[in-house]
Amino acid sequence: MRDKYTVEDLLHLMAQLRDPDGGCPWDLKQTFASIVPSTIEEAYEVAEAIESEDFEHLHEELGDLLFQVVFYSQLGREHEHFDFSRIVDTLVRKLVRRHPHVFPSGDLYGENDSRSVNETQVKQNWEAIKAEERSAKGEAGTLDGVAAGLPALTRAAKLQKRASQVGFDWPDISGALDKIEEEIAELREAVASGDRDQAQEELGDLLFSCVNAARHLKADPETSLRHCNRKFERRFGAVEAALLAEGRRPTDASLEELDQLWDKSKAGERPDSAE
């Protein structure tokens, strides 16, 4: 066994797993579509490790995510679409092209006289170059190319960001907050009318408006909601623990008592750990 394996070893391992003669039956059954759920799951596990600052296991989660890329590259090679080297080549060329302030000659190893730019200029250049790339792909519309398979909150933020770049945006967060209040009123009206389809549509409008507020706060809506989910889990866990200490379960308590335990759990959190 080697002291340390390399990317080449990983590619060799993947080819062995997919070898019809002696490979892994499970891996041999997989397709591009079948491993998509695993890819999404692995990406979220990386995010969770980072957000929980679990750096001891982050490298392992990153490895699991890298394996997804290697799996796709093997499938691509088998179907003669692409291979791992093409993935790397395309990525490096794209990153060099999108960083002209670092690689003004357009060559990764060429003679470069780097220009001094600030973060705002970098972002402007990045978006302009991406727009050129979309145009080259025939994506002429402002919102073209925003992947439909993204999580809804993330896709909403990207759609809004694109619209903002052409001037369709509130000048500040006050407009977004006013819109939230407007959508709440419309949701209340729809609920009162008993029209469930309309209520669902108004709820979507409200969520979209909340994403707009998050964008103005420069907060990622998916990350914000994940933090909120963890906070809810932590506080409800404390409620259950308090009841369990008395030999009871949440179903044994009234809503009023659950609310009181919730408030106690919330008040008991240390300021530096509360989210």
Coordinates of N, CA and C in Angstrom, one line a residue, residues 24-168:
C24 N -17.5 -3.3 -9.4 CA -18.6 -3.4 -8.3 C -20.0 -3.4 -9.0
P25 N -20.8 -4.3 -8.6 CA -22.2 -4.4 -9.2 C -23.0 -3.1 -9.1
W26 N -22.9 -2.5 -7.9 CA -23.6 -1.3 -7.6 C -23.1 -0.2 -8.5
D27 N -21.8 0.0 -8.5 CA -21.3 1.1 -9.3 C -21.6 0.9 -10.8
L28 N -21.6 -0.3 -11.3 CA -21.8 -0.6 -12.7 C -23.2 -0.3 -13.1
K29 N -24.2 -0.3 -12.1 CA -25.6 0.0 -12.4 C -25.9 1.5 -12.5
Q30 N -24.9 2.3 -12.0 CA -25.2 3.8 -11.9 C -25.2 4.5 -13.3
T31 N -25.9 5.6 -13.4 CA -26.0 6.4 -14.5 C -25.8 7.9 -14.1
F32 N -25.7 8.8 -15.1 CA -25.6 10.2 -14.7 C -26.7 10.6 -13.8
A33 N -27.9 10.2 -14.2 CA -29.1 10.6 -13.4 C -29.2 10.0 -12.0
S34 N -28.8 8.7 -11.9 CA -29.0 8.0 -10.7 C -28.1 8.5 -9.5
I35 N -26.9 9.1 -9.9 CA -26.1 9.6 -8.8 C -26.2 11.1 -8.5
V36 N -27.2 11.7 -9.2 CA -27.4 13.2 -8.9 C -27.8 13.4 -7.4
P37 N -28.8 12.6 -6.9 CA -29.2 12.7 -5.5 C -28.0 12.6 -4.5
S38 N -27.0 11.7 -4.8 CA -25.8 11.6 -3.9 C -25.0 12.8 -4.0
T39 N -24.9 13.4 -5.2 CA -24.1 14.6 -5.4 C -24.6 15.8 -4.6
I40 N -25.9 15.9 -4.7 CA -26.6 17.0 -3.9 C -26.4 16.8 -2.4
E41 N -26.5 15.5 -2.0 CA -26.4 15.2 -0.5 C -24.9 15.5 -0.1
E42 N -24.0 15.1 -0.9 CA -22.6 15.3 -0.5 C -22.2 16.8 -0.4
A43 N -22.8 17.6 -1.4 CA -22.5 19.0 -1.3 C -23.1 19.6 0.0
Y44 N -24.3 19.2 0.4 CA -24.8 19.7 1.6 C -24.0 19.2 2.8
E45 N -23.5 18.0 2.8 CA -22.7 17.6 3.9 C -21.4 18.4 4.0
V46 N -20.8 18.8 2.9 CA -19.7 19.7 2.9 C -20.1 21.0 3.6
A47 N -21.2 21.6 3.2 CA -21.7 22.8 3.7 C -21.9 22.7 5.2
E48 N -22.5 21.6 5.7 CA -22.8 21.4 7.1 C -21.5 21.3 7.9
A49 N -20.5 20.6 7.4 CA -19.2 20.5 8.1 C -18.6 21.9 8.2
I50 N -18.7 22.7 7.2 CA -18.1 24.0 7.3 C -18.8 24.9 8.3
E51 N -20.2 24.9 8.2 CA -21.0 25.7 9.1 C -20.9 25.3 10.5
S52 N -20.6 24.0 10.8 CA -20.5 23.6 12.1 C -19.0 23.6 12.6
E53 N -18.1 24.1 11.7 CA -16.7 24.1 11.9 C -16.1 22.8 12.3
D54 N -16.6 21.7 11.6 CA -16.1 20.4 11.9 C -14.9 20.1 10.9
F55 N -13.9 20.9 11.1 CA -12.7 20.8 10.2 C -12.0 19.5 10.3
E56 N -12.2 18.7 11.4 CA -11.6 17.4 11.5 C -12.1 16.4 10.5
H57 N -13.4 16.6 10.1 CA -13.9 15.7 9.1 C -14.2 16.4 7.7
L58 N -13.9 17.7 7.6 CA -14.2 18.4 6.4 C -13.5 17.7 5.2
H59 N -12.2 17.4 5.4 CA -11.5 16.8 4.3 C -12.1 15.5 3.7
E60 N -12.7 14.7 4.7 CA -13.4 13.5 4.2 C -14.7 13.8 3.4
E61 N -15.4 14.9 3.9 CA -16.6 15.3 3.1 C -16.2 15.8 1.8
L62 N -15.1 16.6 1.7 CA -14.7 17.1 0.4 C -14.3 16.0 -0.5
G63 N -13.7 14.9 0.1 CA -13.3 13.8 -0.7 C -14.5 13.1 -1.3
D64 N -15.6 13.0 -0.5 CA -16.8 12.4 -1.0 C -17.4 13.2 -2.1
L65 N -17.3 14.5 -2.1 CA -17.8 15.3 -3.1 C -16.9 15.2 -4.4
L66 N -15.6 15.1 -4.2 CA -14.7 14.9 -5.3 C -15.0 13.6 -6.0
F67 N -15.3 12.6 -5.2 CA -15.6 11.3 -5.8 C -16.8 11.4 -6.8
Q68 N -17.8 12.3 -6.5 CA -18.9 12.5 -7.4 C -18.4 13.0 -8.8
V69 N -17.5 13.9 -8.8 CA -16.9 14.5 -10.0 C -16.2 13.4 -10.8
V70 N -15.4 12.6 -10.1 CA -14.7 11.5 -10.7 C -15.6 10.5 -11.3
F71 N -16.7 10.2 -10.6 CA -17.7 9.3 -11.1 C -18.3 9.8 -12.4
Y72 N -18.7 11.1 -12.4 CA -19.2 11.6 -13.7 C -18.2 11.6 -14.8
S73 N -16.9 11.8 -14.4 CA -15.9 11.8 -15.5 C -15.7 10.4 -16.1
Q74 N -15.8 9.4 -15.2 CA -15.8 8.0 -15.7 C -16.9 7.7 -16.7
L75 N -18.1 8.1 -16.2 CA -19.3 7.9 -17.1 C -19.1 8.7 -18.4
G76 N -18.6 9.9 -18.3 CA -18.4 10.7 -19.5 C -17.4 10.0 -20.5
R77 N -16.4 9.5 -19.9 CA -15.3 8.8 -20.7 C -15.9 7.5 -21.4
E78 N -16.7 6.8 -20.6 CA -17.3 5.6 -21.2 C -18.3 5.9 -22.4
H79 N -19.0 7.0 -22.3 CA -20.0 7.4 -23.3 C -19.3 8.3 -24.3
E80 N -18.0 8.6 -24.2 CA -17.3 9.4 -25.1 C -17.8 10.8 -25.2
H81 N -18.2 11.3 -24.0 CA -18.6 12.7 -23.9 C -17.4 13.6 -23.5
F82 N -16.7 13.2 -22.5 CA -15.6 13.9 -21.9 C -14.9 13.0 -20.9
D83 N -13.8 13.4 -20.4 CA -13.1 12.7 -19.4 C -12.6 13.7 -18.3
F84 N -11.9 13.2 -17.3 CA -11.5 14.0 -16.2 C -10.5 15.1 -16.7
S85 N -9.7 14.8 -17.6 CA -8.7 15.8 -18.0 C -9.4 17.0 -18.8
R86 N -10.5 16.7 -19.4 CA -11.2 17.7 -20.1 C -12.0 18.6 -19.1
I87 N -12.5 18.0 -18.0 CA -13.1 18.7 -17.0 C -12.1 19.8 -16.4
V88 N -10.9 19.3 -16.1 CA -9.9 20.1 -15.5 C -9.5 21.2 -16.5
D89 N -9.2 20.8 -17.7 CA -8.8 21.8 -18.8 C -9.9 22.9 -18.9
T90 N -11.2 22.5 -19.0 CA -12.2 23.5 -19.2 C -12.3 24.4 -18.0
L91 N -12.1 23.9 -16.8 CA -12.2 24.7 -15.6 C -11.1 25.7 -15.5
V92 N -9.8 25.2 -15.8 CA -8.7 26.1 -15.7 C -8.8 27.3 -16.7
R93 N -9.2 26.9 -17.9 CA -9.3 27.9 -19.0 C -10.4 29.0 -18.6
K94 N -11.5 28.5 -18.0 CA -12.6 29.4 -17.6 C -12.1 30.3 -16.5
L95 N -11.4 29.8 -15.5 CA -10.9 30.6 -14.4 C -9.9 31.6 -14.8
V96 N -9.0 31.2 -15.7 CA -8.0 32.2 -16.3 C -8.7 33.3 -17.0
R97 N -9.7 32.9 -17.8 CA -10.5 33.9 -18.6 C -11.2 34.9 -17.7
R98 N -11.8 34.4 -16.6 CA -12.6 35.2 -15.7 C -11.7 36.0 -14.7
H99 N -10.4 35.8 -14.7 CA -9.5 36.6 -13.8 C -8.4 37.3 -14.6
P100 N -8.9 38.2 -15.5 CA -7.9 39.0 -16.3 C -7.0 39.9 -15.5
H101 N -7.5 40.2 -14.3 CA -6.6 41.1 -13.4 C -5.5 40.3 -12.8
V102 N -5.6 39.0 -12.9 CA -4.5 38.1 -12.4 C -3.7 37.5 -13.5
F103 N -4.4 37.2 -14.6 CA -3.8 36.6 -15.8 C -4.1 37.5 -17.1
P104 N -3.6 38.7 -17.1 CA -3.9 39.6 -18.2 C -3.4 39.1 -19.6
S105 N -2.5 38.2 -19.6 CA -2.0 37.6 -20.9 C -2.9 36.5 -21.4
G106 N -3.8 36.1 -20.5 CA -4.7 34.9 -20.8 C -4.0 33.6 -20.8
D107 N -2.8 33.6 -20.2 CA -2.0 32.3 -20.1 C -1.7 32.1 -18.6
L108 N -2.0 30.9 -18.2 CA -1.8 30.5 -16.8 C -0.3 30.7 -16.4
Y109 N 0.6 30.3 -17.3 CA 2.0 30.4 -17.0 C 2.7 31.4 -17.8
G110 N 2.0 32.3 -18.4 CA 2.6 33.3 -19.3 C 3.1 34.5 -18.5
E111 N 3.8 35.4 -19.2 CA 4.3 36.7 -18.5 C 3.1 37.5 -18.2
N112 N 2.9 37.8 -16.9 CA 1.7 38.5 -16.5 C 2.1 39.8 -15.7
D113 N 1.5 40.9 -16.1 CA 1.7 42.1 -15.4 C 0.4 42.5 -14.7
S114 N 0.2 41.9 -13.6 CA -1.1 42.0 -12.9 C -1.5 43.4 -12.6
R115 N -2.8 43.7 -12.8 CA -3.3 45.0 -12.5 C -4.0 45.1 -11.2
S116 N -3.9 46.2 -10.5 CA -4.5 46.4 -9.2 C -5.9 46.8 -9.4
V117 N -6.8 45.9 -8.8 CA -8.3 46.2 -8.9 C -8.8 45.9 -7.5
N118 N -10.0 46.5 -7.2 CA -10.6 46.3 -5.9 C -11.7 45.2 -6.1
E119 N -12.3 44.8 -5.0 CA -13.3 43.7 -5.0 C -14.5 44.0 -5.9
T120 N -14.9 45.3 -5.9 CA -16.1 45.7 -6.7 C -15.8 45.5 -8.1
Q121 N -14.6 46.0 -8.6 CA -14.2 45.8 -10.0 C -14.1 44.4 -10.4
V122 N -13.6 43.6 -9.5 CA -13.5 42.1 -9.8 C -14.9 41.5 -10.0
K123 N -15.8 41.9 -9.2 CA -17.2 41.3 -9.3 C -17.8 41.8 -10.6
Q124 N -17.6 43.1 -10.9 CA -18.2 43.7 -12.2 C -17.6 42.9 -13.4
N125 N -16.2 42.8 -13.4 CA -15.6 42.1 -14.5 C -16.1 40.6 -14.6
W126 N -16.2 40.0 -13.5 CA -16.7 38.6 -13.4 C -18.0 38.5 -14.1
E127 N -19.0 39.3 -13.7 CA -20.3 39.2 -14.2 C -20.3 39.6 -15.7
A128 N -19.5 40.6 -16.1 CA -19.5 40.9 -17.5 C -18.9 39.8 -18.4
I129 N -17.9 39.1 -17.9 CA -17.4 38.0 -18.6 C -18.4 36.8 -18.7
K130 N -19.1 36.6 -17.5 CA -20.1 35.5 -17.5 C -21.2 35.8 -18.5
A131 N -21.5 37.1 -18.6 CA -22.6 37.5 -19.6 C -22.1 37.2 -21.0
E132 N -20.9 37.5 -21.3 CA -20.3 37.2 -22.6 C -20.3 35.7 -22.9
E133 N -20.0 34.9 -21.9 CA -20.1 33.5 -22.0 C -21.5 33.0 -22.3
R134 N -22.5 33.5 -21.6 CA -23.8 33.1 -21.8 C -24.3 33.5 -23.2
S135 N -23.9 34.7 -23.7 CA -24.2 35.1 -25.0 C -23.6 34.2 -26.1
A136 N -22.4 33.7 -25.8 CA -21.8 32.8 -26.8 C -22.5 31.5 -26.8
K137 N -23.2 31.1 -25.7 CA -23.9 29.9 -25.7 C -25.4 30.1 -26.3
G138 N -25.7 31.3 -26.7 CA -27.0 31.6 -27.2 C -28.0 31.9 -26.1
E139 N -27.5 32.2 -24.9 CA -28.4 32.6 -23.8 C -28.5 34.1 -23.8
A140 N -29.5 34.6 -24.6 CA -29.6 36.1 -24.8 C -30.3 36.8 -23.6
G141 N -31.3 36.1 -23.0 CA -32.1 36.7 -22.0 C -31.4 36.9 -20.7
T142 N -31.8 37.9 -20.0 CA -31.1 38.2 -18.7 C -31.1 37.1 -17.7
L143 N -32.2 36.3 -17.7 CA -32.4 35.2 -16.8 C -32.0 33.9 -17.4
D144 N -31.6 33.8 -18.6 CA -31.2 32.6 -19.2 C -30.0 31.9 -18.5
G145 N -30.0 30.6 -18.3 CA -28.9 29.9 -17.8 C -28.9 29.7 -16.3
V146 N -29.9 30.2 -15.6 CA -30.0 30.0 -14.2 C -30.7 28.6 -14.0
A147 N -29.9 27.7 -13.5 CA -30.3 26.3 -13.5 C -31.6 26.0 -12.8
A148 N -32.5 25.3 -13.5 CA -33.8 25.1 -12.9 C -33.8 24.1 -11.8
G149 N -32.7 23.3 -11.7 CA -32.6 22.3 -10.6 C -32.1 22.8 -9.3
L150 N -31.7 24.1 -9.2 CA -31.2 24.7 -8.0 C -32.3 24.6 -6.9
P151 N -31.9 24.6 -5.6 CA -32.9 24.8 -4.5 C -33.7 26.1 -4.8
A152 N -35.0 26.1 -4.5 CA -35.8 27.2 -4.8 C -35.3 28.5 -4.3
L153 N -34.9 28.5 -3.0 CA -34.4 29.8 -2.4 C -33.2 30.3 -3.1
T154 N -32.3 29.4 -3.4 CA -31.0 29.8 -4.1 C -31.3 30.3 -5.5
R155 N -32.3 29.6 -6.2 CA -32.6 30.0 -7.6 C -33.3 31.4 -7.6
A156 N -34.1 31.6 -6.6 CA -34.8 32.9 -6.5 C -33.8 34.0 -6.3
A157 N -32.8 33.8 -5.5 CA -31.7 34.8 -5.2 C -30.9 35.1 -6.5
K158 N -30.6 34.0 -7.3 CA -29.9 34.2 -8.5 C -30.7 34.9 -9.6
L159 N -32.0 34.6 -9.7 CA -32.9 35.3 -10.6 C -32.9 36.8 -10.3
Q160 N -33.1 37.1 -9.0 CA -33.2 38.5 -8.5 C -31.9 39.2 -8.8
K161 N -30.8 38.5 -8.5 CA -29.4 39.1 -8.8 C -29.3 39.5 -10.2
R162 N -29.7 38.6 -11.1 CA -29.6 38.9 -12.6 C -30.4 40.1 -12.9
A163 N -31.7 40.1 -12.4 CA -32.6 41.3 -12.7 C -32.0 42.6 -12.2
S164 N -31.3 42.5 -11.0 CA -30.8 43.6 -10.4 C -29.6 44.3 -11.2
Q165 N -28.9 43.4 -11.9 CA -27.8 43.8 -12.7 C -28.2 44.7 -13.9
V166 N -29.5 44.6 -14.3 CA -30.0 45.5 -15.4 C -30.9 46.6 -14.9
G167 N -30.8 46.8 -13.5 CA -31.6 47.9 -13.0 C -32.9 47.6 -12.4
F168 N -33.4 46.3 -12.5 CA -34.7 46.0 -11.9 C -34.5 45.6 -10.5

